[in-house]
Coordinates of C-alpha atoms in Angstrom, one line a residue:
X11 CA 5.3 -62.3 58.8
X12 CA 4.1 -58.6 59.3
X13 CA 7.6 -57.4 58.8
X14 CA 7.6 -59.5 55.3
X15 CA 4.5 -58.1 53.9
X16 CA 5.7 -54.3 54.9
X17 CA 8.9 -54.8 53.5
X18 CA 7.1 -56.5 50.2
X19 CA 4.6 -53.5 50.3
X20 CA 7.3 -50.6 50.6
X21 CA 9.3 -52.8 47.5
X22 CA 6.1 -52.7 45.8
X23 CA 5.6 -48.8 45.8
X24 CA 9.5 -48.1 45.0
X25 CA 9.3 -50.4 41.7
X26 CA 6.2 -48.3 40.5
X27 CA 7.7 -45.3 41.3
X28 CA 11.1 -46.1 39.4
X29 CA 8.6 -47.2 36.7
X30 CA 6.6 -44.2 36.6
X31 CA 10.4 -41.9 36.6
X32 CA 11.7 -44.7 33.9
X33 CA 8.6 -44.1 31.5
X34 CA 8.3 -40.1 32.2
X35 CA 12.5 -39.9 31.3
X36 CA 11.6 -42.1 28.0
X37 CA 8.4 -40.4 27.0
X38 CA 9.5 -37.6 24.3
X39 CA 9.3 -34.5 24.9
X40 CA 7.6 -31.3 23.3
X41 CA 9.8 -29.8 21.1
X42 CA 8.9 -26.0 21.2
X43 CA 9.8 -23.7 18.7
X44 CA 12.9 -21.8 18.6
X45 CA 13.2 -18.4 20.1
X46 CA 15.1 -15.8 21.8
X47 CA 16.1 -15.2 25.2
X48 CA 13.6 -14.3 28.1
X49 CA 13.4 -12.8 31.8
X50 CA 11.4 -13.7 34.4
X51 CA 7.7 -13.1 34.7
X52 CA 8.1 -10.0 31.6
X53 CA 9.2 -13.4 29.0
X54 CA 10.6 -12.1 25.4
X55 CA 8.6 -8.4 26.2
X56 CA 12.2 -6.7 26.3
X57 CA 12.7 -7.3 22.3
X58 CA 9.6 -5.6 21.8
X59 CA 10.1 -2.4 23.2
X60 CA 10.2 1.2 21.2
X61 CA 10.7 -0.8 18.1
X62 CA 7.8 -1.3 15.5
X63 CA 6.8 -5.1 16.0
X64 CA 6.2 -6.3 12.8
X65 CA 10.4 -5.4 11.8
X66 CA 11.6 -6.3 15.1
X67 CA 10.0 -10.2 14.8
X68 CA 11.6 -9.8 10.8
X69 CA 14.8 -9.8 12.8
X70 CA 14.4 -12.2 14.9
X71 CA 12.9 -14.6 12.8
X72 CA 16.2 -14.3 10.5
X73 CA 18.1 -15.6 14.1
X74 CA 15.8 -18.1 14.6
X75 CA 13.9 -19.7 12.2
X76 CA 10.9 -19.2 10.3
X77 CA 8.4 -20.7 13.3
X78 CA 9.5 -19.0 16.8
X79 CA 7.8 -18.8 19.8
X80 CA 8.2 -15.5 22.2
X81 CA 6.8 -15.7 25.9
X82 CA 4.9 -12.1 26.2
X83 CA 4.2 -11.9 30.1
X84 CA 2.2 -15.6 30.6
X85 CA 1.1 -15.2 26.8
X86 CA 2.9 -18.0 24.4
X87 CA 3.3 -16.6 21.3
X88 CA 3.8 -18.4 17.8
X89 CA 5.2 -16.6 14.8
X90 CA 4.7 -17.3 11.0
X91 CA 7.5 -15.5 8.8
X92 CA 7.8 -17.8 5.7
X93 CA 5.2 -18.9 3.2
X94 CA 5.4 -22.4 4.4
X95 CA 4.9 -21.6 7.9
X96 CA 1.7 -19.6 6.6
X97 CA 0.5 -22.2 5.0
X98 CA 0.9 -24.3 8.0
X99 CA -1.5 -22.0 9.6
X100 CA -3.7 -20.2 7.2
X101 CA -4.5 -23.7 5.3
X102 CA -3.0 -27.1 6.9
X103 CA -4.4 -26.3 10.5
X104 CA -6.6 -23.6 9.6
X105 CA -9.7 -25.3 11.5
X106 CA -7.2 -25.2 14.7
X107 CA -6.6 -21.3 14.3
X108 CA -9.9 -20.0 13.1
X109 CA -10.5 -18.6 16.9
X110 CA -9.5 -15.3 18.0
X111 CA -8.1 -14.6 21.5
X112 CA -10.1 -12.2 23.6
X113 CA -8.7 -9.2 23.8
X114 CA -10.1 -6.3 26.0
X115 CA -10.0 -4.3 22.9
X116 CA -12.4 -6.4 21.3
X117 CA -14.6 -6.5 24.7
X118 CA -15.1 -3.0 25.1
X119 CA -14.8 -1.2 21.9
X120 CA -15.9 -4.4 19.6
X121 CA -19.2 -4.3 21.9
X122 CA -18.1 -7.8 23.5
X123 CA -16.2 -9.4 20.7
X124 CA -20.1 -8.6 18.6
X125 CA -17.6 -7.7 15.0
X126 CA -16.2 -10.3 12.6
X127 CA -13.0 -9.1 13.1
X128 CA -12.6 -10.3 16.9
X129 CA -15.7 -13.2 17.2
X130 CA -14.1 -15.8 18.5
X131 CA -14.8 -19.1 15.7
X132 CA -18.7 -20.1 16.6
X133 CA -22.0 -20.3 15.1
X134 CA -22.7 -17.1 15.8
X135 CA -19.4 -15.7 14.1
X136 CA -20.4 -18.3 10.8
X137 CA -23.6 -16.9 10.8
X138 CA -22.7 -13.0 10.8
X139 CA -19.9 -14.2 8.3
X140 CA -22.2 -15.5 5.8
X141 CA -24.3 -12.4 6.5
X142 CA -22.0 -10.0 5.7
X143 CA -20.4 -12.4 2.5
X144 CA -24.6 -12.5 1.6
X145 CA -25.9 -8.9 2.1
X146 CA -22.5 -6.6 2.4
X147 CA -19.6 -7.8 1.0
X148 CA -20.6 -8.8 -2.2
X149 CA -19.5 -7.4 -5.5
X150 CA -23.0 -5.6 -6.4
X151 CA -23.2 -4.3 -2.5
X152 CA -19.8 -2.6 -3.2
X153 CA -20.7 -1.6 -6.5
X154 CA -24.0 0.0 -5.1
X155 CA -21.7 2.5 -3.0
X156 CA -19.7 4.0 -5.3
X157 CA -21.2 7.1 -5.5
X158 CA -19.6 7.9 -1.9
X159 CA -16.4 6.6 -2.6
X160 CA -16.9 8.9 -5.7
X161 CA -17.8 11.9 -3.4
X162 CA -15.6 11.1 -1.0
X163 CA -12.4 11.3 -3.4
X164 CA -13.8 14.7 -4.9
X165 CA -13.4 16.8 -2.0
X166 CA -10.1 15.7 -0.9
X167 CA -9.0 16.7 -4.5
X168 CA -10.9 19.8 -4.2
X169 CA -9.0 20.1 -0.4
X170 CA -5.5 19.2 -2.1
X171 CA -6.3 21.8 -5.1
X172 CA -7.4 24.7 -2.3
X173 CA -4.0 24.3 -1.0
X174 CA -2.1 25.8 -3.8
X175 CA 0.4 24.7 -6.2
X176 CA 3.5 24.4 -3.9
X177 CA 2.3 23.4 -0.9
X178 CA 2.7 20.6 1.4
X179 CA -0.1 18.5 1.8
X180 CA -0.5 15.6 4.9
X181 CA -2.0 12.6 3.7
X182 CA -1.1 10.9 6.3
X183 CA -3.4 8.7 8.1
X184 CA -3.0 7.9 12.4
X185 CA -2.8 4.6 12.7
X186 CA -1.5 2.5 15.9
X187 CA 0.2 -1.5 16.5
X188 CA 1.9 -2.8 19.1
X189 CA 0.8 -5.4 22.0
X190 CA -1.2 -4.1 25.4
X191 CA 0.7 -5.7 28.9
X192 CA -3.1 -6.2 29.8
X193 CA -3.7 -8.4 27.4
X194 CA -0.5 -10.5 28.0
X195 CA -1.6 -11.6 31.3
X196 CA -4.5 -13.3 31.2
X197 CA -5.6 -14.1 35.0
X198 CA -4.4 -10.5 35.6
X199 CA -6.3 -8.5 32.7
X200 CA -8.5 -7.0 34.8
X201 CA -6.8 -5.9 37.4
X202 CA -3.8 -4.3 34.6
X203 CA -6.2 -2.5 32.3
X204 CA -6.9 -0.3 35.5
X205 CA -3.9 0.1 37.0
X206 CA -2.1 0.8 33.6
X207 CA -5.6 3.3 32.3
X208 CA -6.3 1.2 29.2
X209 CA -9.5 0.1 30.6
X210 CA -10.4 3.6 31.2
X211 CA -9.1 4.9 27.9
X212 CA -11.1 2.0 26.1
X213 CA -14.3 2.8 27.5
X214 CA -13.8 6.4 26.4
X215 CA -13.4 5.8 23.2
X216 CA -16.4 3.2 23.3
X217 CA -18.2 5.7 24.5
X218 CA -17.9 7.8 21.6
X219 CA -18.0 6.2 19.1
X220 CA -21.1 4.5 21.1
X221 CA -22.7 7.4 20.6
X222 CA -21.8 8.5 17.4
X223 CA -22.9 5.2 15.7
X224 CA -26.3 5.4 17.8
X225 CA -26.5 9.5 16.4
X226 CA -26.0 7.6 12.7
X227 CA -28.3 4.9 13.2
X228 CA -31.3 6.6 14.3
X229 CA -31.0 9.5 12.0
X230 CA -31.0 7.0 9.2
X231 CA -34.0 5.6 10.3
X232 CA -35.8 8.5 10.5
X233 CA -34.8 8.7 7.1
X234 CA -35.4 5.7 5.8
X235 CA -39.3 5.9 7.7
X236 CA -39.7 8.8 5.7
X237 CA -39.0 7.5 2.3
X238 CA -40.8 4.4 3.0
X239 CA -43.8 7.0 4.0
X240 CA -43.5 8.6 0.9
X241 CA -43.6 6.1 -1.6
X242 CA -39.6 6.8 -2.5
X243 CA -38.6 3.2 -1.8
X244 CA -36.2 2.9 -5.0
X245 CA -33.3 4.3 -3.0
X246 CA -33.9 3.0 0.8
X247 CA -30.9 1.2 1.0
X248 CA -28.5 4.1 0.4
X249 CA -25.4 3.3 2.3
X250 CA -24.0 0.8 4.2
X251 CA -26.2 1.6 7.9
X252 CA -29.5 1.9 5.7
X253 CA -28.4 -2.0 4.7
X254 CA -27.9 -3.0 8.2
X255 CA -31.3 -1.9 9.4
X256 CA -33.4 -3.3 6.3
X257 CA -31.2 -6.5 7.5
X258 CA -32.3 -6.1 11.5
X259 CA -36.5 -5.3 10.2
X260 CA -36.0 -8.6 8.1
X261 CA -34.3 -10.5 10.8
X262 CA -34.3 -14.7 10.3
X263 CA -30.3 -14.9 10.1
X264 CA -29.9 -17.3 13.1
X265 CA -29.5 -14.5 15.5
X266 CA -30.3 -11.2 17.0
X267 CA -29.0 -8.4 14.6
X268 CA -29.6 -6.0 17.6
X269 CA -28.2 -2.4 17.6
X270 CA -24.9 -3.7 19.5
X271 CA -24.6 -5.9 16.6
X272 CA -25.6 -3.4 13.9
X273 CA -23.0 -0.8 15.5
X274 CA -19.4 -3.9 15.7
X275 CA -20.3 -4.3 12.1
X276 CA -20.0 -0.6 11.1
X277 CA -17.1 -0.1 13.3
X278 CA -15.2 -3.2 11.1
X279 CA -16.5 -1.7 8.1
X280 CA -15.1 1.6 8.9
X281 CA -11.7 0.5 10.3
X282 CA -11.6 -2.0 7.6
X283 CA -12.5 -0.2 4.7
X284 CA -11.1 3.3 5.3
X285 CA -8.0 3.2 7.7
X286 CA -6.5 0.4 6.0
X287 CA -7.1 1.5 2.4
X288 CA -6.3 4.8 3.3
X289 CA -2.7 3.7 4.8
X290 CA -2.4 1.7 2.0
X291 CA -2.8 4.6 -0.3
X292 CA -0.1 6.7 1.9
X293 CA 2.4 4.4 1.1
X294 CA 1.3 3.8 -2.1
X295 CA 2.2 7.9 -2.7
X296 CA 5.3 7.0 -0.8
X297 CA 6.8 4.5 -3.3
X298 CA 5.3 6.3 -5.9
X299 CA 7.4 9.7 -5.1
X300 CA 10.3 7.6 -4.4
X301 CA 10.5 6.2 -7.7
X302 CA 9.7 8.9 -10.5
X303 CA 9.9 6.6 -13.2
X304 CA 7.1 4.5 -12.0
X305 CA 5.4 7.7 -11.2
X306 CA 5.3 8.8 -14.7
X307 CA 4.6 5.9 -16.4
X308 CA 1.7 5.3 -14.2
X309 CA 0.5 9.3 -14.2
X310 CA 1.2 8.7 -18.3
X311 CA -1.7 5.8 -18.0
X312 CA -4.3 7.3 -16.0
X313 CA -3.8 11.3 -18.3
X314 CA -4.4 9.6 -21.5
X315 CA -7.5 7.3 -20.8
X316 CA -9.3 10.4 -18.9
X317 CA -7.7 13.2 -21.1
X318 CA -10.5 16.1 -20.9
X319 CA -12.5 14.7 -17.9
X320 CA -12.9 17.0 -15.1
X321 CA -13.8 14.4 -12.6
X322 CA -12.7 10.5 -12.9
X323 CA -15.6 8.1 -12.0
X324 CA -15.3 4.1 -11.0
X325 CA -17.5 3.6 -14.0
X326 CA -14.5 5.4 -15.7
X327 CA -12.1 3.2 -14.1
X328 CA -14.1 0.2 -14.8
X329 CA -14.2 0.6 -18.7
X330 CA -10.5 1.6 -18.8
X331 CA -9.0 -1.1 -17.2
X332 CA -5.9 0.5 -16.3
X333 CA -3.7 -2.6 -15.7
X334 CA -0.6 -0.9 -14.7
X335 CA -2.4 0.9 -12.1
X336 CA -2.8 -2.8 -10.0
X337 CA 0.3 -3.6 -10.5
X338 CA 1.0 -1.1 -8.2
X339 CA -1.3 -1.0 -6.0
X340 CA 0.2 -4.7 -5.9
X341 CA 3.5 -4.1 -5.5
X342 CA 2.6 -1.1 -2.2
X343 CA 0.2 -3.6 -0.6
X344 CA 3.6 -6.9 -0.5
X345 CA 6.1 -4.0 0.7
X346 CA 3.5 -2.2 3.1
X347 CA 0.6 -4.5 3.9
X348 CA -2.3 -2.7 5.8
X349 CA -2.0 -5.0 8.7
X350 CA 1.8 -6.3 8.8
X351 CA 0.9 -8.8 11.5
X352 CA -1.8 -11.1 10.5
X353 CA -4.9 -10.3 13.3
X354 CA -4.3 -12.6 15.9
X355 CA -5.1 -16.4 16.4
X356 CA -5.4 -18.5 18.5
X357 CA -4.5 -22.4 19.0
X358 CA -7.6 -24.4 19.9
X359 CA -6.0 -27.6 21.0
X360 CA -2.0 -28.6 20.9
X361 CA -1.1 -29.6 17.2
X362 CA 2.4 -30.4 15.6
X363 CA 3.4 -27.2 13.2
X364 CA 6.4 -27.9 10.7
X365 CA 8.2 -30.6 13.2
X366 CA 7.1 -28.3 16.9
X367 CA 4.5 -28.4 18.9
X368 CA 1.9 -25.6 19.1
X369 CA 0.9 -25.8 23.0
X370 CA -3.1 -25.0 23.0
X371 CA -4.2 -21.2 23.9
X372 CA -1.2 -20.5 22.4
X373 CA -1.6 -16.9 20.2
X374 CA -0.3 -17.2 16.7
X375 CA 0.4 -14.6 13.8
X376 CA 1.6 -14.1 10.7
X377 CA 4.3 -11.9 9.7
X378 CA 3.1 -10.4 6.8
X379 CA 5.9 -7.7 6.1
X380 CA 8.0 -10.4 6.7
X381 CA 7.2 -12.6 4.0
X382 CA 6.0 -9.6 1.6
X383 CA 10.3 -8.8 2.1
X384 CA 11.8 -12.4 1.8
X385 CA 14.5 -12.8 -0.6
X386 CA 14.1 -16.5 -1.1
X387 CA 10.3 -15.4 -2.8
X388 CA 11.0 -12.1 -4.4
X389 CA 13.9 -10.9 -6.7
X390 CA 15.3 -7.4 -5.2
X391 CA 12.9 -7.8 -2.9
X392 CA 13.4 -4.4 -1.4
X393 CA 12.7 -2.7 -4.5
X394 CA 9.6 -0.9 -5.7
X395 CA 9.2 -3.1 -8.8
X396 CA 5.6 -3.4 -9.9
X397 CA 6.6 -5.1 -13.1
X398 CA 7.2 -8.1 -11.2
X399 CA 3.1 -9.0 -11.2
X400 CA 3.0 -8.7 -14.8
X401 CA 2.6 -12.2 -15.5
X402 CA -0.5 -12.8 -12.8
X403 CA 0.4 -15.9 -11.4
X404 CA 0.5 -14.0 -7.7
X405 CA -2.6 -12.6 -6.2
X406 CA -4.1 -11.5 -2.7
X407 CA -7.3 -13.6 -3.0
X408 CA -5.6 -15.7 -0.4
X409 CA -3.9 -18.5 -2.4
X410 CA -0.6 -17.5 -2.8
X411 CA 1.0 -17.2 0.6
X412 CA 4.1 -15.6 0.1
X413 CA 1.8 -12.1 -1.1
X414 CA -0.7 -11.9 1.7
X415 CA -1.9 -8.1 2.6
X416 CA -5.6 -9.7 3.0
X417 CA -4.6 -13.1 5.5
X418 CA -5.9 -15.9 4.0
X419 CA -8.8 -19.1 5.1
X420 CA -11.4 -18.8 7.2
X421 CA -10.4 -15.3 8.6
X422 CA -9.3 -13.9 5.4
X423 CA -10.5 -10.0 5.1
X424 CA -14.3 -10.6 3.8
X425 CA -14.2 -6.5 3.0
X426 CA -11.3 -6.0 1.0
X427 CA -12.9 -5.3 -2.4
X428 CA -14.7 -2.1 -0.1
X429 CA -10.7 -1.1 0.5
X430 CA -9.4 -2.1 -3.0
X431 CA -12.0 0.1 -4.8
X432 CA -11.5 3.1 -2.5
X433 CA -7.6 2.8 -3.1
X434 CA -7.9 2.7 -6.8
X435 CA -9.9 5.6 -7.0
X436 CA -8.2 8.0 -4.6
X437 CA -4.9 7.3 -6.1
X438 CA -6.6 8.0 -9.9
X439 CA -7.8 11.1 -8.3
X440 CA -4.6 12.2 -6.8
X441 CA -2.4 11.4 -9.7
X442 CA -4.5 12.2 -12.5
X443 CA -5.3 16.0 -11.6
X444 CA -2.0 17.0 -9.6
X445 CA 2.1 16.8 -10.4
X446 CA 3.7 15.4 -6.9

């Protein structure tokens, strides 16, 4: 009798255990993106190497489909390089990718992920979103600075007409891309940022910039105290940091706009609204000089709405509506967006993307270059051709997701009307009073 229940017993466990290997072989599998080859522990990290990322995942993506994922060290990673693929991710499962991974950068330097740009998705970041949309970004804010942007732009002309007539002049603005090993290992970050000096490097350059936002901050209060003490409260708000403190004296926004706080938010308005704008404007000179047709039609434009002025204002700009000039600034931002890889996101949960699933944690962005450059949306699409936004029906207000130098949904650029207006009146500037 014993021996017939322990034989019935070990029967028993062998049936559900072919059971449980019988529904484990039927249950389907996850069907991953395509994507190239990888090694051990470094993942796809070799096809990334001395090659500018944004081109070398353009090539790839042309091997292997529009939606590929890459293993960086223990980092999945989820590329977008069609406008349907964006879609999929700006719009269709944009609740799913509204987070941001957290990246040491953003720790150190963005004063523990305290700026838009790297808060990951959270009250906190809706809150300082609708701030900055409120009190910052909108239309009249911008509009209420232009007499920088307006100062700013006169002495670089004055710097490019010291030079001389024949001269080479650098417009060229540093900026830096590319993915930090740190920041591919997760459970190792710590212990990589030291070994490799990033940590070290990053807390440097916090630290000064640390303290030369803290120099800016107080000396505008001191400022601003003293106008208030005189009566002269017309013009307290001057600039962007007088704006910010008015905002932190006020305070009821849902959280504490401390001087951390005050300090991520100029940082993203600097980095934002000056480096990308003024690589934007680079390349803008680029195509420009490349194509001395374009060139002269646009110089042609800008000489006869301004003839006799010896300095060009946005209130200038404004009442001349100098279409052509947007066309171009169009057609430099689809060949040479600002930031040719969206910012990064990152999968909340696991969600199906265009037929593959998208494990969670996984990091995803968005190949802007490459879609700015796809044949399949743009006619020669290698070609400097700003006539081909004459008829208006693409934009970069985030709706048309083959033309995407902004990103688009809930992490769209809130600041680029702040870059926009800088562009168009540095370029008015350069063309308007010098032959290049």
């Amino acid at each position: 009798m014993d021996e017939y229940l322990y034989q019935s017993l070990l029967l028993s466990v062998l049936a559900v255990a072919l059971l449980q290997l019988v529904k484990q072989a039927l249950r389907p599998r996850s069907r991953l993106p395509p994507g190239p080859w990888k090694l051990p522990v470094i993942g796809s990290m070799h096809h990334l190497v001395n090659v500018l990322p944004h081109r070398a995942l353009m090539d790839l993506a042309r091997v292997h489909g529009p939606l590929m994922m890459l293993r960086l060290g223990q980092t999945p990673l989820v590329v977008a390089s069609s406008k349907e693929t964006a879609r999929a991710v700006l719009k269709t499962h944009d609740t799913n990718f509204a987070t941001r991974p957290k990246l040491l950068a953003g720790e150190i330097v963005g004063y523990e992920w305290a700026d838009i740009l790297f808060s990951p998705s959270g009250d906190y970041w809706r809150k300082l979103r609708q701030l900055c949309a409120a009190e910052i970004l909108s239309p009249k804010r911008v509009l209420s600075f232009r007499h920088i942007r307006e100062d700013e732009v006169k002495l670089r002309v004055d710097e490019v007409r010291a030079a001389g007539a024949s001269t080479p002049v650098n417009l060229t603005v540093i900026l830096s891309s590319g993915f930090c090993i740190p920041d591919l290992f997760p459970p190792w970050t710590t212990v990589l940022a030291m070994v490799t000096g990033m940590k070290r490097s990053l807390h440097d350059i916090h630290n000064t910039v640390d303290s030369i936002l803290q120099e800016i901050i107080d000396e505008r209060k001191a400022i601003r105290d003293d106008k208030i003490r005189s009566g002269a409260t017309d013009n307290v708000d001057e600039n962007l940091v007088d704006v910010l403190i008015a905002l932190q004296e006020k305070g009821g926004f849902g959280f504490d706009l401390n001087n951390s706080r005050i300090k991520a938010i100029i940082l993203d308005m600097f980095a934002g609204g000056t480096g990308t704008s003024a690589s934007a404007m680079e390349w803008a000179m680029s195509e420009l000089m490349r194509n001395p047709e374009v060139m002269k039609k646009l110089q042609g434009q800008i000489r006869e709405a301004f003839k006799g002025k010896a300095v060009v204002t946005e209130g200038d700009l404004q009442a001349s509506n100098l279409r052509y000039l947007k066309l171009v600034i169009k057609e430099a931002l689809r060949l040479h967006p600002p930031a040719p890889l969206l910012v990064p996101r990152e999968s909340v949960e696991a969600c199906e993307l265009e037929g593959y699933t998208i494990p969670a944690k996984s990091r995803v962005i968005v190949n802007a270059f490459a879609i700015g450059r796809d044949p399949k949306y743009w006619d020669d699409a290698e070609e400097f051709k700003p006539e081909r936004f004459e008829e208006g029906g693409v934009d970069f207000n985030g709706g048309s997701y083959e033309f995407l130098p902004f990103g688009s949904g809930r992490r769209m650029c809130p600041g680029f009307n702040y870059g926009l207006a800088s562009m168009e009146l540095a370029l008015v500037g350069m063309l308007y009073h010098f032959d290049w």
